[in-house]
Coordinates of C-alpha atoms in Angstrom, one line a residue:
M1 CA 0.0 0.0 0.0
N2 CA 1.4 3.3 -1.0
R3 CA 0.7 6.6 0.7
P4 CA 1.7 10.2 0.0
L5 CA 4.4 11.4 2.4
K6 CA 2.1 14.3 3.5
P7 CA -1.6 13.7 4.1
S8 CA -4.1 16.1 2.7
R9 CA -5.8 18.6 5.0
T10 CA -9.2 17.1 4.0
R11 CA -8.2 13.6 5.1
L12 CA -6.9 14.8 8.5
F13 CA -10.0 16.9 9.1
T14 CA -12.3 14.0 8.2
A15 CA -10.3 11.6 10.5
S16 CA -10.6 14.0 13.4
L17 CA -14.3 14.3 12.9
I18 CA -14.7 10.6 12.8
A19 CA -12.6 10.2 16.0
A20 CA -14.6 12.9 17.7
A21 CA -17.9 11.4 16.8
A22 CA -16.9 8.0 18.1
L23 CA -15.8 9.4 21.4
V24 CA -19.0 11.4 21.9
A25 CA -21.0 8.3 21.0
C26 CA -19.4 6.5 24.0
G27 CA -21.4 8.8 26.4
G28 CA -20.6 8.9 30.1
G29 CA -19.0 12.3 29.8
E30 CA -16.2 11.1 27.6
T31 CA -15.5 13.8 25.0
P32 CA -12.5 14.6 22.9
P33 CA -10.1 17.0 24.7
P34 CA -10.0 20.6 23.5
Q35 CA -7.3 21.4 21.0
D36 CA -5.6 23.9 23.4
G37 CA -5.2 21.1 26.1
K38 CA -6.0 23.5 28.9
A39 CA -9.0 21.7 30.3
T40 CA -8.3 19.3 33.2
P41 CA -9.7 15.8 33.0
V42 CA -11.0 13.9 36.0
G43 CA -10.3 10.6 34.5
V44 CA -8.3 8.9 31.7
K45 CA -8.6 5.6 30.0
L46 CA -6.5 4.0 27.3
E47 CA -7.8 2.5 24.1
K48 CA -5.9 0.9 21.3
I49 CA -6.8 2.5 18.0
G50 CA -4.1 1.3 15.7
G51 CA -0.7 -0.4 15.3
Y52 CA 2.1 -1.5 13.0
S53 CA 3.7 -4.9 13.0
T54 CA 7.1 -5.8 11.7
G55 CA 6.1 -9.5 11.6
L56 CA 9.2 -10.4 13.7
F57 CA 8.9 -12.1 17.1
G58 CA 11.3 -12.0 20.0
V59 CA 14.1 -10.1 18.3
S60 CA 13.5 -6.6 19.6
A61 CA 12.1 -5.3 16.3
A62 CA 10.2 -2.4 17.9
E63 CA 11.8 -0.8 20.9
I64 CA 12.0 3.0 21.3
P65 CA 9.4 5.2 19.6
A66 CA 9.5 9.0 19.0
F67 CA 7.2 11.3 17.1
D68 CA 7.6 14.4 14.9
A69 CA 4.4 16.6 14.8
A70 CA 5.3 18.5 11.7
S71 CA 5.8 15.5 9.5
Q72 CA 3.4 13.3 11.4
R73 CA 5.9 10.6 11.5
A74 CA 6.8 8.0 14.1
F75 CA 10.4 6.9 14.4
V76 CA 10.8 3.4 16.0
V77 CA 14.0 1.6 16.8
N78 CA 14.2 -1.8 15.1
A79 CA 17.1 -3.4 16.9
A80 CA 16.7 -6.6 15.0
A81 CA 17.5 -4.8 11.8
G82 CA 19.8 -2.3 13.4
R83 CA 17.9 0.7 12.1
V84 CA 15.0 3.1 12.6
D85 CA 11.6 2.3 11.0
V86 CA 9.8 5.4 9.9
L87 CA 6.0 5.2 10.1
D88 CA 3.4 7.6 8.6
L89 CA 1.1 8.3 11.6
S90 CA -1.1 10.9 9.8
V91 CA -4.0 8.4 10.3
P92 CA -3.2 7.0 13.8
S93 CA -5.5 4.0 13.3
D94 CA -3.5 2.9 10.3
P95 CA 0.3 3.5 10.7
V96 CA 2.2 2.6 7.6
K97 CA 5.9 2.2 7.1
I98 CA 7.3 4.7 4.6
G99 CA 11.0 4.5 5.1
E100 CA 13.9 3.7 7.4
I101 CA 17.1 5.1 8.7
D102 CA 20.1 2.8 8.2
T103 CA 23.4 3.8 9.9
N104 CA 25.8 1.4 8.3
G105 CA 27.1 4.2 6.1
I106 CA 28.3 5.9 9.2
L107 CA 29.7 2.9 11.0
A108 CA 29.9 -0.5 9.3
G109 CA 28.2 -3.2 11.3
S110 CA 26.5 -0.6 13.6
V111 CA 23.1 -0.9 15.2
V112 CA 20.7 1.8 16.4
N113 CA 20.0 1.9 20.1
S114 CA 17.7 4.9 20.6
V115 CA 16.0 7.8 18.8
A116 CA 14.7 11.2 19.8
V117 CA 12.9 14.0 17.9
H118 CA 12.5 17.7 18.4
D119 CA 10.9 20.1 15.9
G120 CA 11.8 18.1 12.8
L121 CA 15.3 17.1 14.0
V122 CA 15.9 13.4 14.5
A123 CA 18.8 12.2 16.8
V124 CA 19.9 8.6 16.6
A125 CA 22.3 6.8 18.9
I126 CA 24.6 4.4 17.0
E127 CA 26.4 1.5 18.6
A128 CA 29.7 0.5 17.0
S129 CA 30.9 -3.0 16.3
P130 CA 32.4 -4.1 18.7
K131 CA 30.2 -2.3 21.2
T132 CA 33.3 -1.4 23.3
D133 CA 34.4 1.0 20.6
N134 CA 33.2 4.6 20.6
G135 CA 29.8 5.1 19.0
R136 CA 28.1 7.9 17.1
V137 CA 25.1 10.2 17.3
A138 CA 23.7 11.2 13.9
L139 CA 21.2 13.9 13.1
Y140 CA 18.6 13.6 10.3
R141 CA 15.8 15.7 8.9
A142 CA 12.4 14.2 9.9
H143 CA 10.5 15.2 6.7
D144 CA 12.9 13.7 4.2
L145 CA 15.3 11.5 6.3
K146 CA 18.3 13.3 5.0
L147 CA 21.5 12.8 7.0
I148 CA 22.7 16.2 8.3
S149 CA 25.7 15.3 10.4
H150 CA 27.2 12.9 12.9
V151 CA 29.6 13.1 15.8
E152 CA 31.7 10.6 17.8
V153 CA 30.6 9.9 21.4
G154 CA 31.4 7.3 24.0
A155 CA 31.1 3.5 24.0
L156 CA 27.6 2.0 23.5
P157 CA 25.5 5.2 23.3
D158 CA 22.1 4.2 24.4
M159 CA 19.2 6.4 25.4
L160 CA 19.3 10.0 24.2
V161 CA 17.1 13.0 24.8
F162 CA 16.8 16.7 23.7
T163 CA 16.7 19.5 26.3
P164 CA 13.3 21.3 26.3
D165 CA 14.6 24.1 24.1
G166 CA 15.9 21.6 21.5
K167 CA 19.4 23.1 21.4
T168 CA 21.2 20.2 23.1
V169 CA 21.1 16.4 22.9
L170 CA 22.3 14.3 25.8
V171 CA 23.3 10.7 25.3
A172 CA 24.0 8.0 27.9
N173 CA 27.2 6.2 26.9
E174 CA 26.6 3.0 28.8
G175 CA 30.1 1.6 28.3
E176 CA 29.2 -2.0 29.0
P177 CA 32.1 -4.5 29.2
S178 CA 32.7 -7.1 26.6
D179 CA 31.0 -10.4 27.2
D180 CA 34.1 -12.0 28.5
Y181 CA 34.9 -8.9 30.6
Q182 CA 38.3 -8.4 29.0
I183 CA 37.5 -4.9 27.9
D184 CA 35.5 -2.5 30.2
P185 CA 35.1 1.0 28.7
E186 CA 34.2 4.0 31.0
G187 CA 30.6 5.1 31.1
S188 CA 29.9 8.8 30.3
I189 CA 27.3 11.3 29.2
S190 CA 27.9 13.3 25.9
I191 CA 26.4 16.8 25.7
I192 CA 25.9 17.7 22.0
D193 CA 25.2 21.3 21.0
V194 CA 22.8 21.1 18.0
K195 CA 21.9 24.7 17.5
K196 CA 23.7 24.3 14.2
P197 CA 22.7 20.8 13.2
A198 CA 25.2 20.7 10.4
K199 CA 28.0 21.5 12.8
P200 CA 27.3 19.9 16.1
T201 CA 29.9 20.1 18.9
V202 CA 30.4 17.6 21.7
R203 CA 31.4 17.8 25.3
T204 CA 31.7 14.8 27.5
A205 CA 30.8 14.5 31.2
S206 CA 33.0 11.6 32.5
F207 CA 33.0 9.9 35.9
A208 CA 36.8 10.0 36.2
A209 CA 36.5 12.4 39.1
F210 CA 35.0 9.7 41.2
N211 CA 37.9 7.3 40.7
G212 CA 39.5 6.8 44.1
Q213 CA 36.2 7.4 45.9
E214 CA 34.9 3.9 45.5
T215 CA 35.1 3.0 49.2
T216 CA 33.2 6.2 50.2
L217 CA 30.6 5.6 47.5
R218 CA 30.1 2.0 48.5
A219 CA 29.6 3.1 52.1
Q220 CA 26.8 5.4 50.9
G221 CA 25.1 2.5 49.1
V222 CA 26.3 3.0 45.6
R223 CA 27.0 -0.4 44.0
I224 CA 30.5 -0.5 42.5
F225 CA 31.3 -4.2 42.2
G226 CA 32.6 -5.1 38.7
P227 CA 35.8 -7.1 39.0
G228 CA 38.8 -4.8 38.9
A229 CA 36.6 -1.9 37.8
S230 CA 37.1 1.8 38.7
A231 CA 34.1 3.9 39.5
A232 CA 34.2 5.3 35.9
Q233 CA 34.3 1.8 34.4
D234 CA 31.6 0.5 36.7
F235 CA 29.1 3.3 36.2
E236 CA 26.8 2.4 33.2
P237 CA 24.4 5.3 32.4
E238 CA 21.1 3.8 31.4
Y239 CA 18.6 6.6 31.0
I240 CA 18.5 10.5 31.2
A241 CA 15.8 12.9 32.3
V242 CA 16.1 16.6 32.0
S243 CA 14.7 19.4 34.2
P244 CA 12.0 21.7 32.6
D245 CA 14.5 24.6 32.6
G246 CA 17.1 22.5 30.8
K247 CA 19.8 23.1 33.4
T248 CA 20.0 19.8 35.2
A249 CA 19.8 16.1 34.2
W250 CA 19.3 13.0 36.3
V251 CA 21.0 9.9 34.9
A252 CA 19.9 6.5 36.0
L253 CA 22.9 4.2 36.8
Q254 CA 20.8 1.1 36.8
E255 CA 23.2 -1.6 37.9
N256 CA 24.7 0.8 40.4
N257 CA 21.3 1.5 42.0
A258 CA 22.0 5.2 41.8
F259 CA 21.4 8.5 40.1
A260 CA 24.1 10.8 38.7
I261 CA 23.1 14.5 38.8
L262 CA 24.5 16.4 35.9
D263 CA 25.1 20.2 35.4
I264 CA 24.4 20.5 31.7
K265 CA 26.0 23.9 31.2
K266 CA 29.2 22.8 32.9
A267 CA 29.1 19.2 31.4
Q268 CA 29.9 17.9 34.8
V269 CA 28.5 15.2 37.1
Q270 CA 27.9 17.0 40.4
R271 CA 26.9 14.1 42.6
I272 CA 26.2 10.3 42.7
V273 CA 23.2 9.5 44.8
A274 CA 22.4 6.0 46.1
L275 CA 18.7 5.1 45.8
G276 CA 18.7 2.8 48.8
Q277 CA 16.7 -0.5 49.3
K278 CA 13.1 -1.5 49.6
D279 CA 12.3 -3.5 52.7
H280 CA 10.1 -6.4 51.6
G281 CA 9.6 -7.3 55.2
L282 CA 7.3 -4.3 55.6
K283 CA 3.5 -4.3 55.1
G284 CA 2.8 -2.6 51.8
N285 CA 6.1 -3.9 50.2
E286 CA 5.1 -7.5 49.8
L287 CA 6.1 -9.6 46.8
D288 CA 5.6 -13.1 45.3
A289 CA 8.9 -14.9 45.6
S290 CA 8.2 -18.3 44.0
D291 CA 7.3 -19.4 40.5
T292 CA 6.4 -23.0 41.4
D293 CA 3.1 -22.7 43.3
L294 CA 1.2 -21.3 40.3
R295 CA -0.6 -18.7 42.2
A296 CA -0.2 -15.2 43.5
D297 CA 1.3 -15.5 46.9
I298 CA 2.1 -11.9 47.7
R299 CA 3.4 -11.5 51.3
T300 CA 6.1 -9.9 53.4
W301 CA 9.5 -11.4 53.5
P302 CA 11.6 -10.0 56.4
G303 CA 15.3 -9.9 55.5
V304 CA 14.6 -9.5 51.8
R305 CA 15.4 -6.2 50.3
G306 CA 14.8 -4.9 46.8
L307 CA 17.3 -2.8 44.8
Y308 CA 15.3 -0.2 42.9
M309 CA 17.6 -0.2 39.9
P310 CA 15.4 1.9 37.6
D311 CA 15.5 1.6 33.9
A312 CA 13.5 4.5 32.3
I313 CA 13.0 7.8 34.2
A314 CA 11.1 11.0 33.4
T315 CA 10.8 14.4 35.0
Y316 CA 7.9 16.8 35.6
S317 CA 7.4 19.9 37.7
V318 CA 5.1 20.9 40.5
G319 CA 5.4 24.6 41.3
K320 CA 9.2 25.3 41.2
Q321 CA 10.2 21.7 42.1
T322 CA 11.3 19.0 39.7
Y323 CA 10.4 15.4 40.4
I324 CA 11.8 12.2 38.8
V325 CA 9.5 9.2 38.0
S326 CA 11.3 5.9 37.8
A327 CA 10.3 2.5 36.5
N328 CA 12.1 0.1 38.9
E329 CA 12.9 -2.8 36.7
G330 CA 16.1 -4.1 38.2
D331 CA 19.0 -5.6 36.3
A332 CA 21.7 -8.1 37.1
R333 CA 25.2 -8.0 35.7
A334 CA 25.6 -11.1 33.7
W335 CA 28.7 -11.3 31.4
G336 CA 30.1 -14.6 30.1
E337 CA 26.9 -16.5 30.6
G338 CA 27.5 -18.4 27.4
N339 CA 31.2 -19.0 28.0
D340 CA 32.0 -22.5 29.1
A341 CA 35.4 -21.5 30.4
Y342 CA 33.8 -19.1 32.8
W343 CA 31.5 -21.8 34.3
A344 CA 34.5 -24.2 34.4
G345 CA 36.0 -21.8 36.9
D346 CA 38.0 -19.2 34.9
A347 CA 36.9 -15.9 36.7
S348 CA 38.7 -13.8 34.1
Q349 CA 36.2 -14.9 31.4
G350 CA 33.1 -13.2 32.8
F351 CA 31.1 -12.0 35.8
V352 CA 27.6 -13.2 36.8
E353 CA 26.1 -11.8 40.0
E354 CA 22.8 -13.6 40.0
F355 CA 22.2 -16.8 42.0
R356 CA 19.1 -18.6 43.4
V357 CA 18.6 -18.5 47.2
K358 CA 18.3 -22.2 47.4
H359 CA 21.8 -22.7 46.0
L360 CA 23.3 -19.9 48.0
I361 CA 22.2 -21.3 51.4
N362 CA 22.4 -25.0 50.7
R363 CA 23.8 -26.4 54.1
N364 CA 26.1 -28.7 52.1
G365 CA 27.6 -25.7 50.4
W366 CA 27.3 -24.5 46.8
G367 CA 30.0 -26.8 45.3
G368 CA 27.4 -29.0 43.7
R369 CA 26.6 -26.1 41.3
A370 CA 30.2 -26.0 40.0
G371 CA 30.4 -26.3 36.2
D372 CA 26.7 -25.4 36.1
D373 CA 25.7 -22.0 37.3
L374 CA 28.2 -21.3 40.2
P375 CA 30.0 -18.0 39.5
P376 CA 33.8 -18.6 40.1
Q377 CA 34.0 -15.2 41.9
L378 CA 31.5 -16.4 44.5
N379 CA 33.3 -19.7 44.8
A380 CA 36.6 -17.9 45.6
L381 CA 35.0 -16.2 48.6
A382 CA 33.8 -19.3 50.5
A383 CA 32.3 -22.7 50.1
G384 CA 28.7 -21.9 51.0
G385 CA 26.3 -19.4 52.6
L386 CA 24.2 -19.3 55.8
L387 CA 21.2 -17.3 56.8
N388 CA 21.2 -15.2 59.9
P389 CA 18.7 -17.0 62.1
S390 CA 17.8 -13.9 64.0
T391 CA 16.5 -12.4 60.8
F392 CA 15.1 -15.5 59.0
A393 CA 13.7 -17.5 62.0
Y394 CA 10.2 -16.9 60.6
C395 CA 10.8 -19.5 57.8
G396 CA 12.7 -21.9 60.0
A397 CA 16.3 -20.8 59.8
V398 CA 18.5 -21.9 62.8
A399 CA 22.3 -21.8 63.2
G400 CA 23.8 -23.7 60.3
N401 CA 20.5 -24.7 58.8
P402 CA 18.2 -22.6 56.5
G403 CA 15.1 -24.7 57.4
D404 CA 12.1 -24.0 55.2
C405 CA 13.6 -20.7 53.9
R406 CA 15.2 -22.8 51.2
A407 CA 12.0 -24.4 50.1
D408 CA 10.7 -23.7 46.6
N409 CA 7.5 -22.3 48.0
H410 CA 9.3 -20.0 50.3
L411 CA 12.5 -18.1 49.3
G412 CA 14.3 -20.9 47.5
R413 CA 13.5 -19.9 44.0
L414 CA 14.1 -16.2 44.3
N415 CA 16.9 -14.9 42.2
I416 CA 19.2 -12.5 44.2
T417 CA 22.6 -11.0 44.0
W418 CA 25.3 -12.9 45.9
T419 CA 27.5 -9.7 46.0
E420 CA 25.5 -8.1 48.8
G421 CA 24.0 -8.9 52.2
Y422 CA 26.8 -11.0 53.7
R423 CA 28.6 -9.8 56.8
R424 CA 31.9 -8.0 56.3
D425 CA 34.6 -6.4 58.4
T426 CA 35.5 -2.7 58.3
M427 CA 37.8 -3.3 55.3
G428 CA 35.0 -4.9 53.3
N429 CA 36.3 -8.4 53.6
P430 CA 33.9 -11.3 54.4
I431 CA 33.6 -12.4 58.0
L432 CA 33.8 -16.2 57.9
F433 CA 31.7 -18.7 59.8
N434 CA 31.8 -22.5 60.0
A435 CA 29.2 -24.9 58.8
S436 CA 27.5 -24.9 62.3
G437 CA 26.9 -21.2 62.0
L438 CA 29.6 -20.0 64.4
Q439 CA 32.0 -17.2 63.6
D440 CA 35.3 -18.8 62.8
P441 CA 38.4 -17.3 61.0
A442 CA 39.1 -20.8 59.7
G443 CA 35.5 -21.3 58.5
N444 CA 34.3 -21.3 54.9
R445 CA 30.8 -20.0 55.0
L446 CA 29.4 -16.5 54.4
M447 CA 26.7 -15.2 56.7
Y448 CA 23.9 -13.5 54.9
D449 CA 22.0 -11.0 57.1
H450 CA 19.9 -9.9 54.2
L451 CA 19.1 -11.1 50.7
Y452 CA 18.9 -8.5 47.9
A453 CA 16.5 -9.0 45.0
Y454 CA 16.5 -7.1 41.7
G455 CA 14.1 -4.2 41.1
G456 CA 11.4 -2.7 43.2
R457 CA 8.5 -4.2 41.2
S458 CA 7.2 -0.6 41.5
V459 CA 7.1 2.9 40.3
S460 CA 8.8 5.6 42.4
I461 CA 8.9 9.4 42.6
W462 CA 12.1 11.2 43.7
N463 CA 12.9 14.8 44.5
E464 CA 15.7 16.8 42.9
K465 CA 18.1 15.5 45.5
G466 CA 17.4 11.9 44.6
E467 CA 15.3 11.4 47.8
Q468 CA 12.3 9.1 47.5
V469 CA 9.0 10.8 48.1
W470 CA 6.7 8.0 47.0
D471 CA 6.8 4.4 45.9
S472 CA 3.9 2.2 44.7
G473 CA 5.0 -0.6 47.0
A474 CA 3.2 -3.8 46.2
D475 CA 0.4 -2.1 44.3
I476 CA 1.3 -3.5 40.9
E477 CA 1.5 -7.1 41.8
K478 CA -1.6 -6.9 44.0
F479 CA -3.5 -5.2 41.2
L480 CA -2.5 -7.9 38.7
A481 CA -3.7 -10.5 41.1
S482 CA -7.0 -8.8 41.8
D483 CA -10.5 -9.3 40.3
E484 CA -10.3 -5.7 39.2
C485 CA -7.6 -6.2 36.6
M486 CA -8.7 -7.3 33.2
A487 CA -6.5 -7.9 30.1
G488 CA -7.2 -8.0 26.4
T489 CA -8.2 -5.2 24.1
Q490 CA -11.8 -5.7 25.2
R491 CA -10.7 -6.0 28.9
N492 CA -12.4 -9.4 29.2
I493 CA -9.4 -11.6 30.3
P494 CA -8.8 -11.9 34.1
C495 CA -5.2 -10.8 34.7
K496 CA -5.0 -13.1 37.8
T497 CA -5.3 -16.1 35.5
F498 CA -1.9 -15.2 34.0
F499 CA -0.4 -13.4 37.0
N500 CA 3.3 -12.6 36.5
A501 CA 3.3 -14.4 33.2
N502 CA 6.2 -14.4 30.8
H503 CA 5.9 -12.4 27.5
E504 CA 7.6 -15.0 25.3
E505 CA 5.6 -18.1 26.1
G506 CA 2.0 -19.1 26.7
S507 CA 0.4 -20.7 29.8
T508 CA 3.1 -19.2 32.1
L509 CA 1.1 -18.3 35.2
D510 CA 3.5 -17.2 38.0
N511 CA 6.6 -17.7 35.8
R512 CA 8.3 -14.4 36.6
S513 CA 7.6 -14.3 40.4
D514 CA 11.1 -15.6 41.2
N515 CA 12.7 -13.0 39.1
K516 CA 11.5 -9.4 38.9
G517 CA 7.7 -9.9 38.8
P518 CA 5.9 -7.8 36.2
E519 CA 9.1 -5.7 35.5
P520 CA 8.1 -2.0 35.2
E521 CA 10.6 -0.8 32.6
G522 CA 9.4 2.1 30.4
V523 CA 7.9 5.3 31.6
T524 CA 6.9 8.6 30.1
V525 CA 4.8 11.5 31.4
G526 CA 2.2 13.8 29.9
T527 CA 0.5 16.8 31.2
I528 CA -3.2 17.6 30.3
G529 CA -4.6 20.7 31.8
K530 CA -3.5 20.9 35.4
K531 CA -2.8 17.2 35.8
T532 CA 0.3 15.1 35.0
F533 CA 0.1 11.4 34.2
A534 CA 2.7 8.7 34.2
F535 CA 2.5 5.9 31.7
V536 CA 4.4 2.8 32.8
G537 CA 5.1 -0.2 30.6
L538 CA 5.3 -3.6 32.3
E539 CA 7.9 -5.6 30.3
R540 CA 7.0 -9.1 31.3
M541 CA 3.3 -9.1 32.2
G542 CA 2.8 -6.6 29.4
G543 CA 0.5 -3.6 29.2
V544 CA 0.6 0.0 30.3
L545 CA -0.4 1.4 33.7
V546 CA -1.5 5.0 34.1
Y547 CA -1.0 7.0 37.3
D548 CA -2.1 10.5 38.1
I549 CA 1.1 11.9 39.6
T550 CA -0.1 15.5 40.0
D551 CA 0.5 15.2 43.7
P552 CA 4.0 13.5 43.8
Q553 CA 3.4 12.3 47.4
A554 CA 0.0 10.7 46.6
P555 CA -0.2 9.3 43.0
V556 CA -3.4 7.5 42.0
R557 CA -3.6 4.5 39.7
M558 CA -6.0 5.4 36.9
D559 CA -6.0 2.7 34.3
Y560 CA -4.3 -0.4 32.9
L561 CA -4.5 -1.6 29.3
N562 CA -2.9 -4.9 28.2
T563 CA -3.7 -5.8 24.6
R564 CA -2.4 -9.3 24.7
E565 CA -5.1 -11.6 23.4
D566 CA -3.5 -15.0 23.3
W567 CA -2.1 -16.2 26.6
T568 CA -2.0 -19.9 26.1
T569 CA -0.4 -20.8 22.8
E570 CA 3.0 -22.3 23.8
D571 CA 4.9 -20.3 21.1
P572 CA 3.2 -16.9 20.5
S573 CA 5.2 -16.4 17.3
T574 CA 2.9 -19.0 15.7
V575 CA -0.1 -16.7 16.3
L576 CA 1.7 -13.4 16.0
D577 CA -1.1 -11.8 14.0
T578 CA -3.6 -12.4 16.8
A579 CA -1.4 -12.6 19.9
G580 CA -1.5 -8.9 20.6
D581 CA 1.3 -6.7 21.9
L582 CA 4.0 -8.3 23.9
G583 CA 6.9 -6.8 25.9
P584 CA 6.5 -3.0 26.0
E585 CA 9.9 -1.3 26.0
G586 CA 9.6 2.4 25.1
L587 CA 6.7 4.8 25.3
A588 CA 6.1 8.3 23.8
F589 CA 3.3 10.7 24.8
I590 CA 1.8 12.8 22.0
P591 CA -0.2 15.8 23.4
A592 CA -3.5 16.8 21.8
H593 CA -2.0 19.9 20.1
D594 CA 0.6 17.7 18.3
S595 CA -1.6 14.8 17.6
P596 CA -2.7 13.9 14.0
N597 CA -6.3 13.4 15.2
G598 CA -6.5 16.1 17.8
N599 CA -6.6 13.6 20.7
P600 CA -3.7 12.8 23.1
L601 CA -2.0 9.6 22.0
L602 CA 0.6 7.2 23.4
L603 CA 3.0 5.2 21.3
V604 CA 4.3 2.0 22.7
G605 CA 7.2 -0.1 21.2
N606 CA 6.7 -3.7 22.0
E607 CA 10.0 -5.6 21.6
V608 CA 8.8 -9.2 21.8
S609 CA 5.8 -8.9 19.4
G610 CA 7.7 -6.5 17.2
T611 CA 4.7 -4.2 17.1
T612 CA 4.2 -0.4 17.6
A613 CA 0.8 0.2 19.3
V614 CA -1.1 3.5 19.0
L615 CA -3.1 4.1 22.2
Q616 CA -5.6 6.9 22.5
L617 CA -6.4 8.6 25.8
K618 CA -10.2 8.8 26.5
L619 CA -10.6 11.6 28.9
T620 CA -13.4 12.2 31.3
Y621 CA -14.2 15.8 32.3

């Protein structure tokens, strides 16, 4: 199907009238929002009105979306092809691919990691091959896809964002190590002046100033734990959010469980702020820790703490204050997983920090996992792990014996990091115990006072200093397990039937409970009238949650839409045309005044189904 690059005014006007008539017909006070966007809704509901499918499953063929109002085009990262797919969105109910941006002419063998758009200027983050080499950021014209310029940035440029005035592009250079951990580039943030797109200039904010401060930062709660890595090597910028005045940026250091606070004008990281831990032993912070009982067993677990480790973050303002919204996905370092030499005991060939609780606290030690999934760095510390009975007595732990804590229907299946929670001396070295649970310099056991899981299974709001002002607690898992939650485009599938399901398989009730639950990953915000809403994508369970975050200390969940239709076919790729959207990765809010049909929209890139969904906001006044 061919379509003109620019739609006619008549076609757009007709589409807007049809959309308006459909909304009015719904009744119940639901009307199309005014074009000026100044009226404040009392409610919001998501509705899927269109989408585009690459026809590719499980290969990240639709990840990060961005939208240009002038050309009415959507730009979607297709990681499988290493490019950006360009969609005509002039009729939101029928997006059509009209082109693509391929970056191999800039760097041979390169792939695209992220895209951002501002007033017709498209910025693309380009990863080199190998990924440990410096990447590029390229600028294109949205209306004809012409390459304007490109500049060199740091290793593995990932997420990028324009400042509100469109004069600067910030890019998070993640600097991940090679899979065998032989090369570990420094992470950094590039600040690109694009006032003259044909002649952009680059400054780089590095983390080198924090080298030598690792002990102090660790004491503050910042995770610096890569083998032999300096702070600058260990920090891996994941996502950037900019203040409304364009002066400050907050950078999520996901694996480090921290924010970096950046002075944009100075191109300088001012502070590293640890985000702390979530106490899953407290009421309101419950979680489901097991994937074997095939039910939602959401309860408190004293001694278990969650590391927030946000992926996507976004900013908004209330009065003169800026707040940061985070999707607390969690992410383990896992390099060398496919390297047999690493699992055979060669610690120089990788680094994997994830381990199951049941293997960590086996009273016979963890030697039985050697050659299978035992990280050699862990094995070098001791021969086994113990649970502190004063903390874990509730599930039967006594000196030298984990009791029922190790059972599959208790904590046994939970994946945690072995790098934290064990008792150390003032120098950071492990304090050893014997197999009977007594402190013993000649012993060979670690004593775990706490167990640290990945992610908060939540959404948080933080102030400018990086202090948490609100967290959704256990709300997401409890909602997914409730009678209130309904999935499917028609909202007729009980979510609890597929609670914490996996996005790549069918009939996977409870599958992700031992990992990171529903995995909130993507987040974007949109302001309508005097209200601000956060849209949160749940990577594993799927779907998008909507929160009214106007009051940062008391957000309210407003809606949830999960358009997955087929939850039982073992291999969803065989029913891709009817399966629905799987694995939301990136989200982009389109306000009414920029929207092709005059209604606020939300674009969602779904990496597993390879689909871009167009959701419309139905507003109640």
